[in-house]
CSV table of C-alpha atoms in Angstrom, one decimal:
chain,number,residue,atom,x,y,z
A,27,UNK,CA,10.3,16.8,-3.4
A,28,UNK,CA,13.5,16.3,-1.3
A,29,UNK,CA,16.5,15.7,-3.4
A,30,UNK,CA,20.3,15.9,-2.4
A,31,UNK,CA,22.5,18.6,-4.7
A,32,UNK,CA,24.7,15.6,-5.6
A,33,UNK,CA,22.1,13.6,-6.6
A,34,UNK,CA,20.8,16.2,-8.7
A,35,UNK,CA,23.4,16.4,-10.6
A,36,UNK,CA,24.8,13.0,-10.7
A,37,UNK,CA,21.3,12.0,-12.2
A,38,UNK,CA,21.5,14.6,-14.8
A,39,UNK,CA,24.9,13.4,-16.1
A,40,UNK,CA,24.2,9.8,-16.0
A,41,UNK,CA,20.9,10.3,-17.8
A,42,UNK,CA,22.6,11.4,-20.6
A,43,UNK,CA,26.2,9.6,-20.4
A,44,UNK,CA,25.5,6.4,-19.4
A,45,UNK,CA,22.5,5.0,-21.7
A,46,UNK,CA,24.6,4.1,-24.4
A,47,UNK,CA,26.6,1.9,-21.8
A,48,UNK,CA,23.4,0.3,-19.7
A,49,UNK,CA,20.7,0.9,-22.2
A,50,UNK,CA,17.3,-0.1,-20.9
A,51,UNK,CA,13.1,0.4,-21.6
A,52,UNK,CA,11.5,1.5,-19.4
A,53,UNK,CA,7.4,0.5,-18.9
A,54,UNK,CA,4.9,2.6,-17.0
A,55,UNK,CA,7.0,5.1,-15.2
A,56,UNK,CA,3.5,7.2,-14.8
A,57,UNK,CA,3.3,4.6,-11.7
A,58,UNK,CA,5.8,5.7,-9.7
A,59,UNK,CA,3.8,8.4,-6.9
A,60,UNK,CA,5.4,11.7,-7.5
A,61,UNK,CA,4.9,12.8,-3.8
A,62,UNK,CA,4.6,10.8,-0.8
A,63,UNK,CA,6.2,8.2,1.0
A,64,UNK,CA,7.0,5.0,-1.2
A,65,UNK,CA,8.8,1.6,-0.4
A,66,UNK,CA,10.6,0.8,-3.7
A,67,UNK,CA,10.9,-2.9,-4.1
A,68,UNK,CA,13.4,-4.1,-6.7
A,69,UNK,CA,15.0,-7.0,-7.8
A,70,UNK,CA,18.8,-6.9,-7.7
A,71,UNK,CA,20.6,-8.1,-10.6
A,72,UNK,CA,23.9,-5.8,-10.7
A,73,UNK,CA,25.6,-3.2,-9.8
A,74,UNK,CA,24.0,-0.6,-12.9
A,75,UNK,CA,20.6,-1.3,-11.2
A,76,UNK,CA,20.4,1.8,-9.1
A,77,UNK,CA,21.5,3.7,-12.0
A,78,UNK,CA,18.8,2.5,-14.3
A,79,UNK,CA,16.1,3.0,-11.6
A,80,UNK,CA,16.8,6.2,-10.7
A,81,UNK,CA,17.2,8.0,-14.4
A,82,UNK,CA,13.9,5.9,-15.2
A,83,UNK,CA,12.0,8.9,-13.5
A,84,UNK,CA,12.4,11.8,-11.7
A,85,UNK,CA,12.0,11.7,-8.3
A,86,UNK,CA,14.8,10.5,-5.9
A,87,UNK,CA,15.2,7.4,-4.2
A,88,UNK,CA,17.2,7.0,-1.0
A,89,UNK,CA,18.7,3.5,-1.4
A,90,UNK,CA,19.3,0.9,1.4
A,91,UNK,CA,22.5,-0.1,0.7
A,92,UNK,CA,24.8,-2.9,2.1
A,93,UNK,CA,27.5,-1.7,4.5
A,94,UNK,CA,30.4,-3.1,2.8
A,95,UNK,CA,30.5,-0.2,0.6
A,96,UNK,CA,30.7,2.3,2.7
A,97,UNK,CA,34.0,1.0,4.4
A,98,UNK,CA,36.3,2.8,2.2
A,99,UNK,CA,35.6,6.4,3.4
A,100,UNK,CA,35.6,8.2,0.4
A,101,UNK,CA,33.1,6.1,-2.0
A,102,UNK,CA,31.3,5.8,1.5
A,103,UNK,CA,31.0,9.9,1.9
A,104,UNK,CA,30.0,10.2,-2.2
A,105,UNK,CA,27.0,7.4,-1.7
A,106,UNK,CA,26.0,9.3,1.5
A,107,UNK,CA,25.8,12.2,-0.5
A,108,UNK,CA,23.9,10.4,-3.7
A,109,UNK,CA,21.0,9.6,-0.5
A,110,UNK,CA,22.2,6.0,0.0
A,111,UNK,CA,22.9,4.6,3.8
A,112,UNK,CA,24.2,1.8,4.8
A,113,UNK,CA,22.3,-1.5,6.5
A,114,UNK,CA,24.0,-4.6,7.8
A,115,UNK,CA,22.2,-7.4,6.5
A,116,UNK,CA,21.3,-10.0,8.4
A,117,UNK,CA,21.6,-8.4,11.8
A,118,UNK,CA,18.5,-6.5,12.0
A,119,UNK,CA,20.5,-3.3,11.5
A,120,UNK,CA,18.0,-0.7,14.0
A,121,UNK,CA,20.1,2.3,12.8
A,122,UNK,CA,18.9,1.7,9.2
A,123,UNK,CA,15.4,0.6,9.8
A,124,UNK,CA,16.0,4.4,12.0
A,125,UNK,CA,16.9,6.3,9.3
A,126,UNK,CA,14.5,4.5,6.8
A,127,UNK,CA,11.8,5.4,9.0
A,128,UNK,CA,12.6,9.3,8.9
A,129,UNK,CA,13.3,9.2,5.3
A,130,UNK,CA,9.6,7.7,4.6
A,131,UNK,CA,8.1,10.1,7.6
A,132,UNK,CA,9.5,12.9,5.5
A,133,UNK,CA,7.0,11.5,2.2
A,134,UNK,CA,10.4,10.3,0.7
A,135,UNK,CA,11.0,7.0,-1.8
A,136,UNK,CA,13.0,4.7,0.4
A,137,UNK,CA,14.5,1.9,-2.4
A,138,UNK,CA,15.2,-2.1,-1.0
A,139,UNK,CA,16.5,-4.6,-3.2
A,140,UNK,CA,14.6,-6.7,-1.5
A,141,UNK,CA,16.3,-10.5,-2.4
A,142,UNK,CA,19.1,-8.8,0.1
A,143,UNK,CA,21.9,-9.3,-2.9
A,144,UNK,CA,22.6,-9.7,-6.3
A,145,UNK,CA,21.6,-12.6,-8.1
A,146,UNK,CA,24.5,-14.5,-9.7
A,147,UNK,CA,22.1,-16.5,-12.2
A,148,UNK,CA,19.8,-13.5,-13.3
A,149,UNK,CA,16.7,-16.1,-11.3
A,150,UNK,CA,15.0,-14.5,-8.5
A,151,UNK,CA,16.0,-14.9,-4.6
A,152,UNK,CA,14.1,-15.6,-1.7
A,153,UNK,CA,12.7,-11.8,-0.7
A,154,UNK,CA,13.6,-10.5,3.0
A,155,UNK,CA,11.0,-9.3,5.1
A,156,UNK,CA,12.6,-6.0,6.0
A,157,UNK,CA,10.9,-3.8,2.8
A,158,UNK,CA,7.4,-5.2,3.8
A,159,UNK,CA,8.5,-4.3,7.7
A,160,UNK,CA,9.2,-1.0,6.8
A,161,UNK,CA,5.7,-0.4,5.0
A,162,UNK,CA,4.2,-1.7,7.1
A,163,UNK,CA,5.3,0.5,10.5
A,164,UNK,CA,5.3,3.4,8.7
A,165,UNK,CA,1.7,2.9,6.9
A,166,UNK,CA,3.7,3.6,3.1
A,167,UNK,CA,2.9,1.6,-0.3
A,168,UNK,CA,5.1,-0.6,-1.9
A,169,UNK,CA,6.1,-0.3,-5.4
A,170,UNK,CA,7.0,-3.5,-7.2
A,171,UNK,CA,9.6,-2.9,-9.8
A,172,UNK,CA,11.5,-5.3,-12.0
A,173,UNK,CA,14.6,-5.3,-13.9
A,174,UNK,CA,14.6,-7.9,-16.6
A,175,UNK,CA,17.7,-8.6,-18.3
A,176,UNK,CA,17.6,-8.8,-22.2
A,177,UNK,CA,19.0,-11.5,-24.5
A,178,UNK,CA,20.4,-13.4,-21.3
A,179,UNK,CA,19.4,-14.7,-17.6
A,180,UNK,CA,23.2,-14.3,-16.8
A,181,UNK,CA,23.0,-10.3,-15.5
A,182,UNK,CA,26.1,-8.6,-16.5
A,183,UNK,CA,27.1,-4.8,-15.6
A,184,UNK,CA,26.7,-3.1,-18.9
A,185,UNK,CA,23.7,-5.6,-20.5
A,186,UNK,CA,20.2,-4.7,-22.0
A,187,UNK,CA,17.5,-4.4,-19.7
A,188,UNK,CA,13.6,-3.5,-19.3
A,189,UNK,CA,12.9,-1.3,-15.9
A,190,UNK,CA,9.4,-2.2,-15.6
A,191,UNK,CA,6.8,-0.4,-12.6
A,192,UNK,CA,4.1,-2.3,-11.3
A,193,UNK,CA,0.8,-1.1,-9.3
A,194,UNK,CA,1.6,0.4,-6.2
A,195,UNK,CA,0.5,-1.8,-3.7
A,196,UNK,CA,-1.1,-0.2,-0.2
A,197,UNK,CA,0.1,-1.2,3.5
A,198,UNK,CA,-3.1,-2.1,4.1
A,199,UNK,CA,-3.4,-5.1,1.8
A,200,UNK,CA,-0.2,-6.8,2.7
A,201,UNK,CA,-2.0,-8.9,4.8
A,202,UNK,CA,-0.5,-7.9,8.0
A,203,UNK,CA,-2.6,-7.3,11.1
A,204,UNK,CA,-0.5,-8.5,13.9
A,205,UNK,CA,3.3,-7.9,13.0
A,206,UNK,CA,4.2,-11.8,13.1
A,207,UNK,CA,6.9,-13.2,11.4
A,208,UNK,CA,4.6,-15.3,9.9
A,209,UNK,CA,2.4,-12.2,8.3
A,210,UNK,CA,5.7,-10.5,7.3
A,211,UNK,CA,7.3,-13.6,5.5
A,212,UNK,CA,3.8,-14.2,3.8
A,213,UNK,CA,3.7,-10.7,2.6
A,214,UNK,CA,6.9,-10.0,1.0
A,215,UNK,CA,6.3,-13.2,-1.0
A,216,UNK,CA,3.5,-11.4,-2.3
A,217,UNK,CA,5.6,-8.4,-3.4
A,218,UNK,CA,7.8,-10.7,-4.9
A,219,UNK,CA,5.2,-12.3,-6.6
A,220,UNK,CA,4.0,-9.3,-8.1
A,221,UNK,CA,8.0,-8.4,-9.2
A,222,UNK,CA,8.0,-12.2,-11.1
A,223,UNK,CA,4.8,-11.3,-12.5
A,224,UNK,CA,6.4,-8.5,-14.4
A,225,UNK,CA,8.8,-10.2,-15.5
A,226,UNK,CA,6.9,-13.2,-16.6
A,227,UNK,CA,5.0,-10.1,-18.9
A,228,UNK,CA,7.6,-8.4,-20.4
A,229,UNK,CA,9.1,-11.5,-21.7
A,230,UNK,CA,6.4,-12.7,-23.0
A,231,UNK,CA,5.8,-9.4,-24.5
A,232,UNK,CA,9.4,-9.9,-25.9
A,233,UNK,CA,8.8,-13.3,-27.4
A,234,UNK,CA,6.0,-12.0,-29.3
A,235,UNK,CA,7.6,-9.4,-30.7
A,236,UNK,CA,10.4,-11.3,-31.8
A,237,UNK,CA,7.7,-13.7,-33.2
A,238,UNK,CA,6.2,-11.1,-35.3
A,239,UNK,CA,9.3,-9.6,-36.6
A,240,UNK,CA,10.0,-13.1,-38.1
A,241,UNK,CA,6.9,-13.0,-40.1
């Protein structure tokens, strides 16, 4: 399992440190692969989601990160060292999709937000095709995961959330056979389908056990 020393130790402290602050549930983490190559596709509600998806298991993921933030050198240097790399979005980046590749060719977890940004409203975005890309040419699953805000659509740094892991879904069944733009848009709607999906369950999970509380 490759993991950077910083990392390691960053996790450790915010595991323990930083719950009280960004508390969150997390629901079946036994999904996440513990070896292998693995496209992590998140929602992206603030900027406390990395932090809750990576002390909700163990294994490290390398996040594709937006470029802005590694402008100022020395936050730049410390999220280099945490795994992250930068991507400029929008300009089909062929640096990151470089280093991406090599991370996943080395059986690593590779994390895209894959809406591209953070949502202002706490509603889902339109996906970008560049996770699905990525399994796809490198033959890795995708792993849906959601963030769900609790007790308000409006995300906030510091609110309650639920990390929630889907089923891991293979390369082979993202229905891409030729590599069109077509086949990549229609597939990373179907990853993001799978993200709503688990969001549409954990709050209805929510609302019933609010429900029976009141009984």
């Amino acid at each position: 399992m490759k993991r950077t020393p910083l990392y390691v130790f960053a996790r450790a402290i915010a595991a323990k440190v930083t719950f009280p602050f960004v508390p969150y549930t997390v629901k079946n983490k036994e999904r996440f692969p513990k070896e292998g190559r693995v496209v992590v596709c998140c929602n992206h509600l603030s900027n406390s989601d990395p932090v809750r998806l990576s002390c909700s298991q163990r294994r490290q993921i390398f996040y594709m990160a937006k470029a802005e933030l590694f402008q100022f050198k020395p936050f730049g240097f410390i999220l280099k060292k945490l795994g992250a790399f930068p991507v400029q979005r929008g300009k089909g980046d062929v640096e990151a999709i470089d280093t991406a590749a090599e991370l996943l060719r080395d059986d690593c977890a590779v994390g895209v937000f894959i809406e591209g940004t953070r949502s202002k409203n706490g509603e889902f975005g339109k996906p970008k095709a560049g996770a699905v890309m990525l399994a796809y040419n490198n033959h890795a699953p995708i792993l849906p995961v959601c963030i769900t805000p609790i007790g308000s659509k409006r995300p906030r740094l510091f609110h309650r959330a639920v990390v929630s892991f889907g089923e891991l879904i293979p390369f082979e069944e993202l229905g891409i056979h030729e590599g069109s733009g077509v086949e990549f848009r229609n597939a990373s709607r179907l990853v993001m389908d799978k993200i709503r999906a688990l969001r549409e369950r954990d709050l209805r999970e929510l609302e019933e056990k609010d429900a029976s509380n009141h009984i």
